[in-house]
Amino acid sequence: QVQLVESGGGVVQAGKSLRLSCSASGFIFSSHGMHWVRQAPGKGLECLAFISDNGSIKYYGDSVKGRFNIARDNSRKRVYLQINSLTAYDTAVYFCARGGFGLDVWGQGTTVTVSS
Amino acid sequence: DIQMTQSPSSLSASVGDRVSITCRASQDIRNGLGWYQQKPGKAPKGLIYAASKLHSGVPSTFGGSGSGTEFTLTISSLQPDDFATYYCLQHNSYPWTFGQGTKVEIK
Protein backbone atom coordinates (compact mmCIF):
# COMPACT_ATOMS: atom_id res chain seq x y z
CA GLN A 1 0.00 0.00 0.00
CA VAL A 2 1.01 3.63 -0.37
CA GLN A 3 3.17 4.50 2.62
CA LEU A 4 5.63 7.05 3.94
CA VAL A 5 7.83 6.30 6.95
CA GLU A 6 9.94 8.97 8.63
CA SER A 7 13.02 8.32 10.73
CA GLY A 8 15.96 10.15 12.22
CA GLY A 9 14.30 12.07 15.03
CA GLY A 10 15.46 12.07 18.62
CA VAL A 11 16.86 14.27 21.36
CA VAL A 12 19.54 16.62 20.04
CA GLN A 13 21.54 19.40 21.66
CA ALA A 14 20.92 22.98 20.63
CA GLY A 15 23.34 24.12 17.94
CA LYS A 16 23.78 20.66 16.45
CA SER A 17 22.54 19.33 13.12
CA LEU A 18 20.18 16.49 12.27
CA ARG A 19 19.11 14.71 9.10
CA LEU A 20 15.61 13.31 8.85
CA SER A 21 14.72 10.65 6.32
CA CYS A 22 11.44 9.61 4.74
CA SER A 23 11.10 6.29 2.94
CA ALA A 24 8.37 5.84 0.34
CA SER A 25 6.65 2.70 -0.92
CA GLY A 26 3.60 1.68 -2.92
CA PHE A 27 3.74 4.43 -5.54
CA ILE A 28 6.02 5.82 -8.26
CA PHE A 29 8.18 8.01 -6.05
CA SER A 30 9.98 9.75 -8.91
CA SER A 31 6.68 11.13 -10.23
CA HIS A 32 5.80 13.15 -7.13
CA GLY A 33 6.99 16.30 -5.44
CA MET A 34 7.56 15.82 -1.72
CA HIS A 35 7.09 18.05 1.30
CA TRP A 36 8.19 18.32 4.91
CA VAL A 37 5.72 19.72 7.45
CA ARG A 38 6.19 20.15 11.20
CA GLN A 39 4.01 20.62 14.24
CA ALA A 40 5.38 22.04 17.48
CA PRO A 41 3.78 20.76 20.69
CA GLY A 42 0.23 22.08 20.98
CA LYS A 43 0.59 24.19 17.83
CA GLY A 44 -0.57 24.13 14.24
CA LEU A 45 0.96 22.75 11.05
CA GLU A 46 3.83 24.50 9.28
CA CYS A 47 5.05 23.76 5.74
CA LEU A 48 8.84 23.69 5.80
CA ALA A 49 10.15 22.60 2.43
CA PHE A 50 9.20 21.22 -0.98
CA ILE A 51 11.26 19.36 -3.58
CA SER A 52 10.07 18.62 -7.10
CA ASP A 53 9.89 15.13 -8.58
CA ASN A 54 13.37 15.26 -10.11
CA GLY A 55 14.91 17.40 -7.35
CA SER A 56 15.57 20.40 -9.55
CA ILE A 57 13.16 22.77 -7.75
CA LYS A 58 13.15 23.48 -4.04
CA TYR A 59 11.13 25.89 -1.91
CA TYR A 60 11.41 26.71 1.77
CA GLY A 61 9.20 28.43 4.31
CA ASP A 62 10.47 31.82 5.44
CA SER A 63 11.16 30.63 8.99
CA VAL A 64 13.66 27.95 7.88
CA LYS A 65 15.34 29.43 4.79
CA GLY A 66 19.11 29.15 4.97
CA ARG A 67 19.06 26.64 7.81
CA PHE A 68 17.10 23.68 6.37
CA ASN A 69 17.94 21.75 3.22
CA ILE A 70 15.69 19.28 1.41
CA ALA A 71 17.06 16.57 -0.87
CA ARG A 72 15.92 13.33 -2.44
CA ASP A 73 17.30 10.08 -3.82
CA ASN A 74 14.85 8.62 -6.33
CA SER A 75 16.86 5.40 -6.66
CA ARG A 76 16.34 4.77 -2.95
CA LYS A 77 12.83 6.28 -2.83
CA ARG A 78 13.83 8.61 -0.02
CA VAL A 79 13.49 12.28 0.77
CA TYR A 80 15.65 13.98 3.38
CA LEU A 81 15.56 17.09 5.53
CA GLN A 82 18.82 18.45 6.87
CA ILE A 83 18.33 20.75 9.85
CA ASN A 84 21.28 22.87 10.96
CA SER A 85 21.88 25.02 14.05
CA LEU A 86 18.98 23.49 15.97
CA THR A 87 17.14 25.67 18.49
CA ALA A 88 14.36 24.99 20.98
CA TYR A 89 11.90 26.33 18.38
CA ASP A 90 12.69 23.29 16.22
CA THR A 91 11.21 20.91 18.80
CA ALA A 92 8.31 19.35 16.90
CA VAL A 93 6.91 16.33 15.12
CA TYR A 94 8.18 16.33 11.54
CA PHE A 95 6.02 14.81 8.82
CA CYS A 96 6.85 14.06 5.22
CA ALA A 97 3.97 14.21 2.77
CA ARG A 98 3.41 13.47 -0.88
CA GLY A 99 2.47 16.32 -3.14
CA GLY A 100 -0.28 15.44 -5.52
CA PHE A 101 -3.77 16.62 -4.89
CA GLY A 102 -2.54 18.91 -2.15
CA LEU A 103 -0.77 16.76 0.45
CA ASP A 104 -2.48 13.46 -0.23
CA VAL A 105 -0.32 10.94 1.66
CA TRP A 106 1.34 11.55 5.04
CA GLY A 107 3.83 9.67 7.14
CA GLN A 108 3.28 9.07 10.84
CA GLY A 109 5.90 11.64 11.82
CA THR A 110 9.21 11.61 13.66
CA THR A 111 9.76 13.62 16.84
CA VAL A 112 12.67 16.01 17.28
CA THR A 113 13.39 17.36 20.74
CA VAL A 114 16.08 20.00 21.12
CA SER A 115 17.73 20.13 24.52
CA SER A 116 19.77 22.96 25.96
CA ASP B 1 4.34 34.10 1.42
CA ILE B 2 0.55 33.83 1.26
CA GLN B 3 -1.11 34.17 4.67
CA MET B 4 -4.13 32.01 5.49
CA THR B 5 -6.60 33.25 8.12
CA GLN B 6 -8.90 30.56 9.45
CA SER B 7 -11.99 31.10 11.62
CA PRO B 8 -13.25 30.33 14.12
CA SER B 9 -10.30 29.00 16.14
CA SER B 10 -12.68 26.67 17.96
CA LEU B 11 -16.34 25.77 18.05
CA SER B 12 -18.66 23.56 20.05
CA ALA B 13 -21.35 21.58 18.28
CA SER B 14 -23.63 18.58 18.74
CA VAL B 15 -23.90 15.38 16.73
CA GLY B 16 -26.11 16.10 13.74
CA ASP B 17 -25.30 19.82 13.58
CA ARG B 18 -24.24 21.59 10.40
CA VAL B 19 -20.83 23.17 10.87
CA SER B 20 -18.89 25.65 8.71
CA ILE B 21 -15.26 26.77 8.89
CA THR B 22 -13.85 29.64 6.83
CA CYS B 23 -10.41 30.32 5.42
CA ARG B 24 -9.31 33.61 3.85
CA ALA B 25 -6.18 34.01 1.74
CA SER B 26 -4.08 37.17 1.68
CA GLN B 27 -4.13 37.07 -2.12
CA ASP B 28 -5.95 35.27 -4.93
CA ILE B 29 -5.19 31.55 -4.83
CA ARG B 30 -7.81 30.59 -7.44
CA ASN B 31 -9.08 27.15 -6.31
CA GLY B 32 -5.81 26.04 -4.73
CA LEU B 33 -7.19 25.22 -1.28
CA GLY B 34 -7.32 22.00 0.68
CA TRP B 35 -8.80 20.93 4.01
CA TYR B 36 -7.27 18.50 6.51
CA GLN B 37 -8.56 16.74 9.62
CA GLN B 38 -6.22 15.92 12.48
CA LYS B 39 -6.85 13.93 15.64
CA PRO B 40 -4.53 14.02 18.67
CA GLY B 41 -1.28 12.16 18.15
CA LYS B 42 -2.06 11.37 14.51
CA ALA B 43 -0.95 12.65 11.14
CA PRO B 44 -3.36 14.93 9.29
CA LYS B 45 -5.77 13.34 6.83
CA GLY B 46 -6.72 14.99 3.56
CA LEU B 47 -10.41 15.73 3.16
CA ILE B 48 -10.65 18.14 0.23
CA TYR B 49 -8.33 19.51 -2.47
CA ALA B 50 -8.83 22.10 -5.22
CA ALA B 51 -11.40 23.81 -2.99
CA SER B 52 -14.22 21.34 -3.54
CA LYS B 53 -12.93 17.90 -4.59
CA LEU B 54 -13.14 15.10 -2.01
CA HIS B 55 -10.16 12.86 -1.40
CA SER B 56 -10.91 9.18 -1.91
CA GLY B 57 -12.90 7.62 0.92
CA VAL B 58 -14.03 10.90 2.48
CA PRO B 59 -17.73 10.88 3.43
CA SER B 60 -20.07 13.08 1.43
CA THR B 61 -21.06 14.90 4.64
CA PHE B 62 -17.89 16.94 4.01
CA GLY B 63 -18.04 19.68 1.40
CA GLY B 64 -15.82 22.51 0.26
CA SER B 65 -16.59 25.70 -1.59
CA GLY B 66 -15.06 29.01 -2.60
CA SER B 67 -12.45 30.46 -4.91
CA GLY B 68 -10.10 33.42 -5.00
CA THR B 69 -9.60 34.47 -1.40
CA GLU B 70 -12.52 33.02 0.56
CA PHE B 71 -13.22 29.36 1.19
CA THR B 72 -15.53 27.28 3.37
CA LEU B 73 -15.48 23.74 4.73
CA THR B 74 -18.96 22.50 5.61
CA ILE B 75 -19.84 19.37 7.55
CA SER B 76 -23.51 18.84 6.79
CA SER B 77 -24.27 16.53 9.73
CA LEU B 78 -21.59 16.25 12.39
CA GLN B 79 -20.75 12.66 13.36
CA PRO B 80 -18.95 11.46 16.53
CA ASP B 81 -15.83 10.67 14.48
CA ASP B 82 -15.70 14.27 13.19
CA PHE B 83 -14.61 15.86 16.45
CA ALA B 84 -11.06 16.91 15.60
CA THR B 85 -8.96 19.88 14.51
CA TYR B 86 -9.31 21.10 10.92
CA TYR B 87 -6.73 23.00 8.88
CA CYS B 88 -6.88 24.71 5.51
CA LEU B 89 -3.84 24.65 3.23
CA GLN B 90 -3.24 26.86 0.21
CA HIS B 91 -1.61 24.74 -2.50
CA ASN B 92 -1.66 27.33 -5.27
CA SER B 93 1.83 28.78 -4.91
CA TYR B 94 5.02 27.83 -3.08
CA PRO B 95 5.69 27.83 -0.24
CA TRP B 96 2.34 26.26 0.65
CA THR B 97 0.85 27.65 3.87
CA PHE B 98 -1.65 26.42 6.46
CA GLY B 99 -4.34 28.23 8.38
CA GLN B 100 -4.09 28.27 12.16
CA GLY B 101 -6.60 25.47 12.69
CA THR B 102 -10.15 25.08 14.04
CA LYS B 103 -10.85 22.72 16.92
CA VAL B 104 -14.32 21.19 16.73
CA GLU B 105 -15.47 20.07 20.17
CA ILE B 106 -18.51 18.30 21.51
CA LYS B 107 -21.15 20.60 23.00
PDB file of C-alpha atoms in Angstrom:
ATOM      1  CA  GLN A   1       0.000   0.000   0.000  1.00  0.00           C
ATOM      2  CA  VAL A   2       1.010   3.632  -0.369  1.00  0.00           C
ATOM      3  CA  GLN A   3       3.166   4.501   2.622  1.00  0.00           C
ATOM      4  CA  LEU A   4       5.628   7.053   3.938  1.00  0.00           C
ATOM      5  CA  VAL A   5       7.829   6.301   6.948  1.00  0.00           C
ATOM      6  CA  GLU A   6       9.941   8.974   8.627  1.00  0.00           C
ATOM      7  CA  SER A   7      13.025   8.317  10.727  1.00  0.00           C
ATOM      8  CA  GLY A   8      15.963  10.151  12.222  1.00  0.00           C
ATOM      9  CA  GLY A   9      14.302  12.073  15.029  1.00  0.00           C
ATOM     10  CA  GLY A  10      15.458  12.071  18.615  1.00  0.00           C
ATOM     11  CA  VAL A  11      16.865  14.275  21.357  1.00  0.00           C
ATOM     12  CA  VAL A  12      19.540  16.620  20.042  1.00  0.00           C
ATOM     13  CA  GLN A  13      21.543  19.397  21.658  1.00  0.00           C
ATOM     14  CA  ALA A  14      20.919  22.983  20.627  1.00  0.00           C
ATOM     15  CA  GLY A  15      23.337  24.123  17.935  1.00  0.00           C
ATOM     16  CA  LYS A  16      23.784  20.662  16.450  1.00  0.00           C
ATOM     17  CA  SER A  17      22.543  19.325  13.121  1.00  0.00           C
ATOM     18  CA  LEU A  18      20.175  16.492  12.268  1.00  0.00           C
ATOM     19  CA  ARG A  19      19.106  14.710   9.100  1.00  0.00           C
ATOM     20  CA  LEU A  20      15.606  13.313   8.853  1.00  0.00           C
ATOM     21  CA  SER A  21      14.722  10.648   6.321  1.00  0.00           C
ATOM     22  CA  CYS A  22      11.436   9.613   4.737  1.00  0.00           C
ATOM     23  CA  SER A  23      11.103   6.288   2.938  1.00  0.00           C
ATOM     24  CA  ALA A  24       8.367   5.843   0.339  1.00  0.00           C
ATOM     25  CA  SER A  25       6.652   2.705  -0.922  1.00  0.00           C
ATOM     26  CA  GLY A  26       3.605   1.681  -2.917  1.00  0.00           C
ATOM     27  CA  PHE A  27       3.739   4.428  -5.540  1.00  0.00           C
ATOM     28  CA  ILE A  28       6.020   5.823  -8.257  1.00  0.00           C
ATOM     29  CA  PHE A  29       8.179   8.008  -6.047  1.00  0.00           C
ATOM     30  CA  SER A  30       9.981   9.747  -8.911  1.00  0.00           C
ATOM     31  CA  SER A  31       6.680  11.129 -10.226  1.00  0.00           C
ATOM     32  CA  HIS A  32       5.801  13.146  -7.134  1.00  0.00           C
ATOM     33  CA  GLY A  33       6.985  16.298  -5.443  1.00  0.00           C
ATOM     34  CA  MET A  34       7.557  15.819  -1.720  1.00  0.00           C
ATOM     35  CA  HIS A  35       7.085  18.055   1.297  1.00  0.00           C
ATOM     36  CA  TRP A  36       8.189  18.318   4.909  1.00  0.00           C
ATOM     37  CA  VAL A  37       5.723  19.723   7.452  1.00  0.00           C
ATOM     38  CA  ARG A  38       6.193  20.155  11.199  1.00  0.00           C
ATOM     39  CA  GLN A  39       4.010  20.619  14.245  1.00  0.00           C
ATOM     40  CA  ALA A  40       5.384  22.042  17.476  1.00  0.00           C
ATOM     41  CA  PRO A  41       3.784  20.760  20.690  1.00  0.00           C
ATOM     42  CA  GLY A  42       0.227  22.080  20.983  1.00  0.00           C
ATOM     43  CA  LYS A  43       0.595  24.187  17.835  1.00  0.00           C
ATOM     44  CA  GLY A  44      -0.574  24.126  14.236  1.00  0.00           C
ATOM     45  CA  LEU A  45       0.956  22.748  11.050  1.00  0.00           C
ATOM     46  CA  GLU A  46       3.829  24.500   9.281  1.00  0.00           C
ATOM     47  CA  CYS A  47       5.054  23.762   5.742  1.00  0.00           C
ATOM     48  CA  LEU A  48       8.844  23.690   5.796  1.00  0.00           C
ATOM     49  CA  ALA A  49      10.147  22.599   2.433  1.00  0.00           C
ATOM     50  CA  PHE A  50       9.204  21.225  -0.984  1.00  0.00           C
ATOM     51  CA  ILE A  51      11.258  19.361  -3.584  1.00  0.00           C
ATOM     52  CA  SER A  52      10.072  18.623  -7.105  1.00  0.00           C
ATOM     53  CA  ASP A  53       9.889  15.135  -8.576  1.00  0.00           C
ATOM     54  CA  ASN A  54      13.369  15.262 -10.112  1.00  0.00           C
ATOM     55  CA  GLY A  55      14.906  17.398  -7.355  1.00  0.00           C
ATOM     56  CA  SER A  56      15.570  20.402  -9.554  1.00  0.00           C
ATOM     57  CA  ILE A  57      13.163  22.767  -7.755  1.00  0.00           C
ATOM     58  CA  LYS A  58      13.147  23.476  -4.038  1.00  0.00           C
ATOM     59  CA  TYR A  59      11.133  25.889  -1.910  1.00  0.00           C
ATOM     60  CA  TYR A  60      11.410  26.710   1.771  1.00  0.00           C
ATOM     61  CA  GLY A  61       9.201  28.428   4.308  1.00  0.00           C
ATOM     62  CA  ASP A  62      10.470  31.823   5.441  1.00  0.00           C
ATOM     63  CA  SER A  63      11.156  30.625   8.989  1.00  0.00           C
ATOM     64  CA  VAL A  64      13.660  27.953   7.884  1.00  0.00           C
ATOM     65  CA  LYS A  65      15.336  29.428   4.790  1.00  0.00           C
ATOM     66  CA  GLY A  66      19.110  29.153   4.968  1.00  0.00           C
ATOM     67  CA  ARG A  67      19.059  26.641   7.806  1.00  0.00           C
ATOM     68  CA  PHE A  68      17.098  23.682   6.371  1.00  0.00           C
ATOM     69  CA  ASN A  69      17.939  21.748   3.223  1.00  0.00           C
ATOM     70  CA  ILE A  70      15.687  19.277   1.412  1.00  0.00           C
ATOM     71  CA  ALA A  71      17.063  16.575  -0.866  1.00  0.00           C
ATOM     72  CA  ARG A  72      15.916  13.327  -2.438  1.00  0.00           C
ATOM     73  CA  ASP A  73      17.301  10.084  -3.821  1.00  0.00           C
ATOM     74  CA  ASN A  74      14.855   8.623  -6.330  1.00  0.00           C
ATOM     75  CA  SER A  75      16.864   5.400  -6.662  1.00  0.00           C
ATOM     76  CA  ARG A  76      16.338   4.768  -2.948  1.00  0.00           C
ATOM     77  CA  LYS A  77      12.825   6.284  -2.827  1.00  0.00           C
ATOM     78  CA  ARG A  78      13.830   8.615  -0.021  1.00  0.00           C
ATOM     79  CA  VAL A  79      13.489  12.281   0.772  1.00  0.00           C
ATOM     80  CA  TYR A  80      15.654  13.984   3.380  1.00  0.00           C
ATOM     81  CA  LEU A  81      15.555  17.088   5.533  1.00  0.00           C
ATOM     82  CA  GLN A  82      18.822  18.453   6.867  1.00  0.00           C
ATOM     83  CA  ILE A  83      18.326  20.752   9.854  1.00  0.00           C
ATOM     84  CA  ASN A  84      21.275  22.871  10.961  1.00  0.00           C
ATOM     85  CA  SER A  85      21.878  25.021  14.048  1.00  0.00           C
ATOM     86  CA  LEU A  86      18.981  23.488  15.969  1.00  0.00           C
ATOM     87  CA  THR A  87      17.140  25.669  18.492  1.00  0.00           C
ATOM     88  CA  ALA A  88      14.364  24.993  20.983  1.00  0.00           C
ATOM     89  CA  TYR A  89      11.903  26.326  18.380  1.00  0.00           C
ATOM     90  CA  ASP A  90      12.686  23.292  16.223  1.00  0.00           C
ATOM     91  CA  THR A  91      11.214  20.911  18.801  1.00  0.00           C
ATOM     92  CA  ALA A  92       8.313  19.350  16.905  1.00  0.00           C
ATOM     93  CA  VAL A  93       6.908  16.334  15.120  1.00  0.00           C
ATOM     94  CA  TYR A  94       8.180  16.326  11.541  1.00  0.00           C
ATOM     95  CA  PHE A  95       6.018  14.809   8.818  1.00  0.00           C
ATOM     96  CA  CYS A  96       6.848  14.058   5.219  1.00  0.00           C
ATOM     97  CA  ALA A  97       3.969  14.214   2.767  1.00  0.00           C
ATOM     98  CA  ARG A  98       3.411  13.469  -0.877  1.00  0.00           C
ATOM     99  CA  GLY A  99       2.474  16.320  -3.142  1.00  0.00           C
ATOM    100  CA  GLY A 100      -0.276  15.441  -5.521  1.00  0.00           C
ATOM    101  CA  PHE A 101      -3.775  16.622  -4.893  1.00  0.00           C
ATOM    102  CA  GLY A 102      -2.542  18.906  -2.147  1.00  0.00           C
ATOM    103  CA  LEU A 103      -0.773  16.762   0.447  1.00  0.00           C
ATOM    104  CA  ASP A 104      -2.479  13.459  -0.228  1.00  0.00           C
ATOM    105  CA  VAL A 105      -0.319  10.944   1.665  1.00  0.00           C
ATOM    106  CA  TRP A 106       1.337  11.550   5.040  1.00  0.00           C
ATOM    107  CA  GLY A 107       3.831   9.667   7.136  1.00  0.00           C
ATOM    108  CA  GLN A 108       3.278   9.067  10.836  1.00  0.00           C
ATOM    109  CA  GLY A 109       5.902  11.639  11.819  1.00  0.00           C
ATOM    110  CA  THR A 110       9.207  11.609  13.659  1.00  0.00           C
ATOM    111  CA  THR A 111       9.757  13.617  16.839  1.00  0.00           C
ATOM    112  CA  VAL A 112      12.675  16.008  17.278  1.00  0.00           C
ATOM    113  CA  THR A 113      13.393  17.358  20.745  1.00  0.00           C
ATOM    114  CA  VAL A 114      16.083  20.003  21.116  1.00  0.00           C
ATOM    115  CA  SER A 115      17.732  20.133  24.517  1.00  0.00           C
ATOM    116  CA  SER A 116      19.773  22.964  25.958  1.00  0.00           C
TER     117      SER A 116
ATOM    118  CA  ASP B   1       4.343  34.098   1.420  1.00  0.00           C
ATOM    119  CA  ILE B   2       0.554  33.828   1.259  1.00  0.00           C
ATOM    120  CA  GLN B   3      -1.107  34.172   4.671  1.00  0.00           C
ATOM    121  CA  MET B   4      -4.134  32.014   5.491  1.00  0.00           C
ATOM    122  CA  THR B   5      -6.596  33.245   8.121  1.00  0.00           C
ATOM    123  CA  GLN B   6      -8.904  30.562   9.453  1.00  0.00           C
ATOM    124  CA  SER B   7     -11.986  31.104  11.617  1.00  0.00           C
ATOM    125  CA  PRO B   8     -13.246  30.331  14.122  1.00  0.00           C
ATOM    126  CA  SER B   9     -10.295  29.000  16.136  1.00  0.00           C
ATOM    127  CA  SER B  10     -12.676  26.667  17.960  1.00  0.00           C
ATOM    128  CA  LEU B  11     -16.336  25.768  18.047  1.00  0.00           C
ATOM    129  CA  SER B  12     -18.660  23.559  20.054  1.00  0.00           C
ATOM    130  CA  ALA B  13     -21.354  21.582  18.285  1.00  0.00           C
ATOM    131  CA  SER B  14     -23.628  18.580  18.740  1.00  0.00           C
ATOM    132  CA  VAL B  15     -23.899  15.385  16.729  1.00  0.00           C
ATOM    133  CA  GLY B  16     -26.114  16.097  13.735  1.00  0.00           C
ATOM    134  CA  ASP B  17     -25.296  19.824  13.579  1.00  0.00           C
ATOM    135  CA  ARG B  18     -24.243  21.591  10.396  1.00  0.00           C
ATOM    136  CA  VAL B  19     -20.830  23.174  10.866  1.00  0.00           C
ATOM    137  CA  SER B  20     -18.887  25.650   8.711  1.00  0.00           C
ATOM    138  CA  ILE B  21     -15.261  26.773   8.895  1.00  0.00           C
ATOM    139  CA  THR B  22     -13.852  29.643   6.829  1.00  0.00           C
ATOM    140  CA  CYS B  23     -10.405  30.323   5.424  1.00  0.00           C
ATOM    141  CA  ARG B  24      -9.309  33.609   3.852  1.00  0.00           C
ATOM    142  CA  ALA B  25      -6.178  34.008   1.740  1.00  0.00           C
ATOM    143  CA  SER B  26      -4.077  37.167   1.681  1.00  0.00           C
ATOM    144  CA  GLN B  27      -4.132  37.074  -2.121  1.00  0.00           C
ATOM    145  CA  ASP B  28      -5.949  35.272  -4.928  1.00  0.00           C
ATOM    146  CA  ILE B  29      -5.186  31.545  -4.830  1.00  0.00           C
ATOM    147  CA  ARG B  30      -7.813  30.587  -7.441  1.00  0.00           C
ATOM    148  CA  ASN B  31      -9.077  27.150  -6.305  1.00  0.00           C
ATOM    149  CA  GLY B  32      -5.812  26.035  -4.728  1.00  0.00           C
ATOM    150  CA  LEU B  33      -7.191  25.224  -1.285  1.00  0.00           C
ATOM    151  CA  GLY B  34      -7.319  21.998   0.682  1.00  0.00           C
ATOM    152  CA  TRP B  35      -8.801  20.931   4.008  1.00  0.00           C
ATOM    153  CA  TYR B  36      -7.272  18.495   6.506  1.00  0.00           C
ATOM    154  CA  GLN B  37      -8.557  16.743   9.619  1.00  0.00           C
ATOM    155  CA  GLN B  38      -6.216  15.921  12.479  1.00  0.00           C
ATOM    156  CA  LYS B  39      -6.852  13.926  15.636  1.00  0.00           C
ATOM    157  CA  PRO B  40      -4.535  14.023  18.669  1.00  0.00           C
ATOM    158  CA  GLY B  41      -1.283  12.161  18.148  1.00  0.00           C
ATOM    159  CA  LYS B  42      -2.065  11.375  14.508  1.00  0.00           C
ATOM    160  CA  ALA B  43      -0.953  12.649  11.137  1.00  0.00           C
ATOM    161  CA  PRO B  44      -3.362  14.927   9.295  1.00  0.00           C
ATOM    162  CA  LYS B  45      -5.773  13.341   6.831  1.00  0.00           C
ATOM    163  CA  GLY B  46      -6.723  14.989   3.564  1.00  0.00           C
ATOM    164  CA  LEU B  47     -10.412  15.734   3.156  1.00  0.00           C
ATOM    165  CA  ILE B  48     -10.651  18.143   0.226  1.00  0.00           C
ATOM    166  CA  TYR B  49      -8.333  19.511  -2.469  1.00  0.00           C
ATOM    167  CA  ALA B  50      -8.825  22.098  -5.217  1.00  0.00           C
ATOM    168  CA  ALA B  51     -11.402  23.809  -2.990  1.00  0.00           C
ATOM    169  CA  SER B  52     -14.215  21.338  -3.543  1.00  0.00           C
ATOM    170  CA  LYS B  53     -12.930  17.895  -4.588  1.00  0.00           C
ATOM    171  CA  LEU B  54     -13.138  15.104  -2.014  1.00  0.00           C
ATOM    172  CA  HIS B  55     -10.162  12.858  -1.401  1.00  0.00           C
ATOM    173  CA  SER B  56     -10.907   9.181  -1.914  1.00  0.00           C
ATOM    174  CA  GLY B  57     -12.896   7.623   0.924  1.00  0.00           C
ATOM    175  CA  VAL B  58     -14.033  10.898   2.478  1.00  0.00           C
ATOM    176  CA  PRO B  59     -17.726  10.883   3.429  1.00  0.00           C
ATOM    177  CA  SER B  60     -20.068  13.081   1.431  1.00  0.00           C
ATOM    178  CA  THR B  61     -21.058  14.898   4.636  1.00  0.00           C
ATOM    179  CA  PHE B  62     -17.886  16.944   4.011  1.00  0.00           C
ATOM    180  CA  GLY B  63     -18.040  19.682   1.401  1.00  0.00           C
ATOM    181  CA  GLY B  64     -15.823  22.508   0.259  1.00  0.00           C
ATOM    182  CA  SER B  65     -16.594  25.699  -1.592  1.00  0.00           C
ATOM    183  CA  GLY B  66     -15.058  29.006  -2.601  1.00  0.00           C
ATOM    184  CA  SER B  67     -12.451  30.461  -4.915  1.00  0.00           C
ATOM    185  CA  GLY B  68     -10.100  33.415  -5.001  1.00  0.00           C
ATOM    186  CA  THR B  69      -9.604  34.470  -1.397  1.00  0.00           C
ATOM    187  CA  GLU B  70     -12.517  33.017   0.563  1.00  0.00           C
ATOM    188  CA  PHE B  71     -13.222  29.355   1.193  1.00  0.00           C
ATOM    189  CA  THR B  72     -15.527  27.276   3.366  1.00  0.00           C
ATOM    190  CA  LEU B  73     -15.480  23.741   4.730  1.00  0.00           C
ATOM    191  CA  THR B  74     -18.958  22.501   5.610  1.00  0.00           C
ATOM    192  CA  ILE B  75     -19.841  19.374   7.548  1.00  0.00           C
ATOM    193  CA  SER B  76     -23.510  18.843   6.787  1.00  0.00           C
ATOM    194  CA  SER B  77     -24.267  16.534   9.726  1.00  0.00           C
ATOM    195  CA  LEU B  78     -21.591  16.252  12.394  1.00  0.00           C
ATOM    196  CA  GLN B  79     -20.752  12.659  13.360  1.00  0.00           C
ATOM    197  CA  PRO B  80     -18.953  11.461  16.533  1.00  0.00           C
ATOM    198  CA  ASP B  81     -15.835  10.674  14.477  1.00  0.00           C
ATOM    199  CA  ASP B  82     -15.699  14.273  13.189  1.00  0.00           C
ATOM    200  CA  PHE B  83     -14.607  15.857  16.452  1.00  0.00           C
ATOM    201  CA  ALA B  84     -11.060  16.911  15.601  1.00  0.00           C
ATOM    202  CA  THR B  85      -8.962  19.877  14.505  1.00  0.00           C
ATOM    203  CA  TYR B  86      -9.313  21.101  10.916  1.00  0.00           C
ATOM    204  CA  TYR B  87      -6.731  22.997   8.875  1.00  0.00           C
ATOM    205  CA  CYS B  88      -6.877  24.707   5.513  1.00  0.00           C
ATOM    206  CA  LEU B  89      -3.836  24.652   3.228  1.00  0.00           C
ATOM    207  CA  GLN B  90      -3.235  26.858   0.205  1.00  0.00           C
ATOM    208  CA  HIS B  91      -1.610  24.742  -2.505  1.00  0.00           C
ATOM    209  CA  ASN B  92      -1.664  27.332  -5.271  1.00  0.00           C
ATOM    210  CA  SER B  93       1.831  28.782  -4.908  1.00  0.00           C
ATOM    211  CA  TYR B  94       5.016  27.832  -3.076  1.00  0.00           C
ATOM    212  CA  PRO B  95       5.686  27.827  -0.238  1.00  0.00           C
ATOM    213  CA  TRP B  96       2.339  26.264   0.653  1.00  0.00           C
ATOM    214  CA  THR B  97       0.852  27.646   3.870  1.00  0.00           C
ATOM    215  CA  PHE B  98      -1.647  26.419   6.463  1.00  0.00           C
ATOM    216  CA  GLY B  99      -4.335  28.227   8.378  1.00  0.00           C
ATOM    217  CA  GLN B 100      -4.086  28.271  12.163  1.00  0.00           C
ATOM    218  CA  GLY B 101      -6.603  25.467  12.689  1.00  0.00           C
ATOM    219  CA  THR B 102     -10.151  25.078  14.044  1.00  0.00           C
ATOM    220  CA  LYS B 103     -10.852  22.724  16.917  1.00  0.00           C
ATOM    221  CA  VAL B 104     -14.325  21.186  16.728  1.00  0.00           C
ATOM    222  CA  GLU B 105     -15.470  20.072  20.165  1.00  0.00           C
ATOM    223  CA  ILE B 106     -18.515  18.295  21.510  1.00  0.00           C
ATOM    224  CA  LYS B 107     -21.153  20.597  23.005  1.00  0.00           C
TER     225      LYS B 107
END
